[in-house]
Short mmCIF file of C-alpha atoms in Angstrom, two decimals:
data_model
loop_
_atom_site.label_atom_id
_atom_site.label_comp_id
_atom_site.label_asym_id
_atom_site.label_seq_id
_atom_site.Cartn_x
_atom_site.Cartn_y
_atom_site.Cartn_z
CA MET C 1 16.22 -9.63 7.17
CA ILE C 2 16.82 -11.73 4.05
CA LEU C 3 14.83 -14.33 2.17
CA ARG C 4 17.84 -16.54 1.43
CA ALA C 5 18.15 -19.70 3.51
CA LYS C 6 20.87 -22.29 4.00
CA ASP C 7 20.72 -25.23 1.57
CA LYS C 8 17.94 -23.63 -0.50
CA LEU C 9 17.78 -21.77 -3.78
CA VAL C 10 15.45 -18.83 -3.17
CA VAL C 11 14.06 -17.32 -6.37
CA GLY C 12 12.26 -13.99 -6.53
CA LEU C 13 9.44 -13.95 -9.11
CA THR C 14 7.89 -10.75 -10.42
CA GLY C 15 6.33 -9.10 -13.42
CA SER C 16 3.97 -6.30 -14.30
CA ILE C 17 0.25 -6.45 -13.58
CA LEU C 18 -1.44 -9.28 -15.51
CA SER C 19 1.88 -10.56 -16.86
CA GLY C 20 1.17 -14.14 -15.73
CA LYS C 21 3.36 -14.30 -12.62
CA SER C 22 0.68 -16.08 -10.54
CA THR C 23 0.23 -18.64 -13.32
CA ALA C 24 4.01 -19.09 -13.43
CA LEU C 25 4.05 -19.56 -9.64
CA SER C 26 1.45 -22.33 -9.92
CA TYR C 27 3.66 -24.08 -12.48
CA PHE C 28 6.71 -23.76 -10.23
CA ALA C 29 4.68 -25.54 -7.52
CA ARG C 30 3.59 -28.22 -10.01
CA TYR C 31 7.20 -28.92 -10.98
CA GLY C 32 8.54 -29.30 -7.47
CA ALA C 33 9.39 -25.87 -6.10
CA GLY C 34 8.12 -24.55 -2.81
CA THR C 35 6.12 -21.37 -3.34
CA VAL C 36 5.28 -18.25 -1.37
CA SER C 37 2.97 -15.52 -2.65
CA ALA C 38 3.33 -12.02 -1.20
CA ASP C 39 -0.24 -11.25 -2.32
CA GLU C 40 -1.55 -14.21 -0.32
CA LEU C 41 0.42 -13.08 2.72
CA VAL C 42 -1.13 -9.62 2.35
CA ARG C 43 -4.60 -11.21 2.22
CA GLU C 44 -3.77 -13.10 5.43
CA LEU C 45 -2.66 -9.87 7.09
CA TYR C 46 -5.89 -8.14 6.01
CA GLN C 47 -7.72 -10.63 8.23
CA THR C 48 -5.76 -9.75 11.38
CA PRO C 49 -7.51 -7.37 13.79
CA ALA C 50 -4.58 -4.92 13.98
CA VAL C 51 -4.29 -4.52 10.21
CA ARG C 52 -8.07 -4.39 9.68
CA LYS C 53 -8.31 -1.59 12.23
CA LYS C 54 -5.66 0.45 10.37
CA LEU C 55 -7.28 -0.18 6.99
CA LEU C 56 -10.66 0.95 8.25
CA ALA C 57 -9.15 4.09 9.77
CA TRP C 58 -7.10 4.96 6.69
CA PHE C 59 -9.39 3.89 3.84
CA GLY C 60 -12.84 3.33 5.35
CA SER C 61 -12.72 -0.32 4.28
CA ALA C 62 -10.73 -3.49 4.91
CA GLU C 63 -11.89 -5.17 1.70
CA PRO C 64 -8.87 -5.82 -0.57
CA ALA C 65 -10.50 -4.62 -3.80
CA GLU C 66 -11.70 -1.37 -2.21
CA VAL C 67 -8.36 -0.72 -0.50
CA ALA C 68 -6.56 -1.36 -3.83
CA ARG C 69 -8.88 1.05 -5.64
CA ARG C 70 -8.20 3.75 -3.08
CA VAL C 71 -4.43 3.33 -2.72
CA PHE C 72 -3.76 3.37 -6.45
CA ALA C 73 -5.51 6.76 -6.58
CA ASP C 74 -3.71 8.13 -3.50
CA GLU C 75 0.09 7.99 -3.48
CA GLU C 76 0.39 9.04 0.16
CA GLY C 77 -2.11 6.34 1.19
CA ARG C 78 -0.25 3.76 -0.87
CA ARG C 79 3.06 4.66 0.76
CA ARG C 80 1.49 4.48 4.22
CA LEU C 81 0.02 1.06 3.45
CA GLU C 82 3.33 -0.23 2.04
CA ALA C 83 5.24 1.04 5.10
CA CYS C 84 2.80 -0.84 7.32
CA LEU C 85 2.59 -4.09 5.34
CA HIS C 86 6.00 -4.63 3.70
CA PRO C 87 7.93 -5.43 6.91
CA LYS C 88 5.18 -7.81 8.04
CA VAL C 89 5.03 -9.54 4.64
CA LEU C 90 8.82 -9.86 4.53
CA ALA C 91 8.91 -11.44 7.99
CA LEU C 92 6.16 -13.93 7.07
CA ALA C 93 7.81 -14.74 3.73
CA ALA C 94 11.21 -15.35 5.38
CA LYS C 95 9.57 -17.65 7.93
CA ARG C 96 7.78 -19.63 5.17
CA VAL C 97 10.99 -19.95 3.13
CA LYS C 98 12.93 -21.28 6.11
CA SER C 99 10.22 -23.79 7.06
CA CYS C 100 9.76 -25.03 3.47
CA ALA C 101 11.00 -28.58 2.85
CA ASN C 102 11.73 -27.89 -0.83
CA THR C 103 15.26 -27.10 -2.01
CA VAL C 104 13.98 -24.51 -4.50
CA VAL C 105 11.58 -21.90 -3.13
CA VAL C 106 9.98 -19.33 -5.41
CA VAL C 107 8.71 -16.14 -3.78
CA GLU C 108 6.27 -14.15 -5.93
CA VAL C 109 6.50 -10.44 -5.12
CA PRO C 110 4.78 -7.91 -7.41
CA LEU C 111 7.04 -5.10 -6.13
CA LEU C 112 10.22 -7.20 -5.89
CA PHE C 113 12.52 -4.56 -7.39
CA GLU C 114 10.59 -1.53 -6.14
CA ALA C 115 10.80 -2.76 -2.53
CA GLY C 116 14.46 -3.77 -2.87
CA TRP C 117 13.70 -7.43 -2.14
CA ASP C 118 15.63 -8.52 -5.23
CA ARG C 119 18.75 -8.13 -3.08
CA LEU C 120 17.33 -10.59 -0.53
CA THR C 121 17.04 -13.60 -2.88
CA ASP C 122 19.55 -15.82 -4.69
CA LEU C 123 18.26 -14.94 -8.16
CA ASN C 124 15.29 -13.23 -9.74
CA VAL C 125 12.89 -14.11 -12.55
CA VAL C 126 10.64 -11.63 -14.34
CA VAL C 127 7.57 -12.68 -16.34
CA LEU C 128 6.94 -10.50 -19.38
CA GLY C 129 3.27 -10.48 -20.37
CA ASN C 130 1.61 -10.58 -23.76
CA ARG C 131 0.29 -7.15 -24.74
CA ARG C 132 -1.91 -8.67 -27.48
CA THR C 133 -4.07 -10.44 -24.88
CA LEU C 134 -4.05 -7.61 -22.33
CA ALA C 135 -7.52 -6.23 -23.14
CA LYS C 136 -9.07 -9.68 -22.67
CA ARG C 137 -7.29 -10.21 -19.35
CA LEU C 138 -8.36 -6.75 -18.12
CA ARG C 139 -12.00 -7.55 -18.90
CA ALA C 140 -11.71 -10.91 -17.14
CA ARG C 141 -10.41 -9.17 -14.00
CA GLY C 142 -12.86 -6.26 -14.20
CA ILE C 143 -10.04 -3.70 -14.41
CA THR C 144 -10.44 -0.65 -16.65
CA CYS C 145 -7.61 0.54 -18.90
CA ALA C 146 -7.37 3.73 -16.81
CA GLU C 147 -7.04 1.70 -13.59
CA TYR C 148 -4.45 -0.56 -15.22
CA LYS C 149 -2.35 2.45 -16.28
CA ARG C 150 -2.67 4.02 -12.82
CA ARG C 151 -1.40 0.79 -11.23
CA LEU C 152 1.45 0.48 -13.73
CA GLU C 153 2.65 3.97 -12.77
CA THR C 154 3.42 2.66 -9.26
CA GLN C 155 5.81 0.04 -10.68
CA LEU C 156 9.08 0.05 -12.55
CA PRO C 157 8.64 -0.16 -16.32
CA GLU C 158 8.71 -3.69 -17.72
CA LYS C 159 11.96 -2.97 -19.60
CA GLU C 160 13.68 -1.94 -16.35
CA LYS C 161 12.49 -5.11 -14.62
CA ALA C 162 13.84 -7.17 -17.51
CA LEU C 163 17.24 -5.45 -17.24
CA ARG C 164 17.43 -6.14 -13.51
CA ALA C 165 16.27 -9.78 -13.68
CA ASP C 166 18.60 -12.78 -13.83
CA ILE C 167 16.09 -14.75 -15.93
CA ILE C 168 13.28 -13.55 -18.20
CA LEU C 169 10.20 -15.72 -18.84
CA ALA C 170 8.45 -14.41 -21.96
CA ASN C 171 4.76 -15.20 -21.52
CA ARG C 172 3.88 -14.69 -25.18
CA GLY C 173 1.93 -17.88 -25.89
CA ASP C 174 -0.73 -19.76 -23.97
CA LYS C 175 -0.56 -21.18 -20.45
CA THR C 176 0.82 -24.48 -21.74
CA ASP C 177 3.77 -22.63 -23.29
CA LEU C 178 4.48 -20.81 -20.02
CA GLY C 179 4.20 -24.11 -18.13
CA LEU C 180 6.75 -25.72 -20.43
CA LYS C 181 9.19 -22.85 -19.87
CA VAL C 182 8.79 -23.15 -16.10
CA LYS C 183 9.25 -26.92 -16.28
CA ARG C 184 12.51 -26.47 -18.19
CA LEU C 185 13.67 -23.84 -15.71
CA CYS C 186 12.96 -26.19 -12.79
CA ARG C 187 14.98 -28.91 -14.53
CA ALA C 188 17.84 -26.45 -15.01
CA PHE C 189 17.73 -25.63 -11.30
CA GLU C 190 17.98 -29.36 -10.53
CA TYR C 191 21.05 -29.75 -12.76
CA ILE C 192 22.82 -26.53 -11.80
CA TYR C 193 22.05 -26.41 -8.10
CA GLY C 194 21.49 -30.09 -7.33
CA ALA C 195 17.97 -29.22 -6.25
CA LYS C 196 15.25 -31.85 -6.19
#
């Protein structure tokens, strides 16, 4: 299964935890791209009876925050969860891409490279976060530094993601700065690919 679709530019969007990829995705939507969020698809799946039953059996909870806390402390549990969810998320994402009316569709996937989905898109963008504001963002999300580091260990290092990406969005300023970069990127897509 692939995410690419005829007559569409399908862009994979990723970045490390708290890098600003969800904010970037909202700007892509604002500037005319169709958007799909793997995290939102996971949340939808968590509401299905079959997935809830598995989560309760494996982790004793079907609440996303509790499942996340447990899987980032248990590599075997994380792998089991990924093996269960990734094919379902990919199928839903592919369906959403194909049904999208927009010529440019951006698919946000936190584990884009780790899951090998970068090979399923037309090009890939990585958002590099601002380390100077990390502590503030961690507090806002209620994530401890230890939890943040544990989650980072399950992902490719930021430098590796940057090397593998086609485009790098440096999120070093405020949200307005990131929005301007996304706006310019959307314009470039229009010129290069004839997308509107």
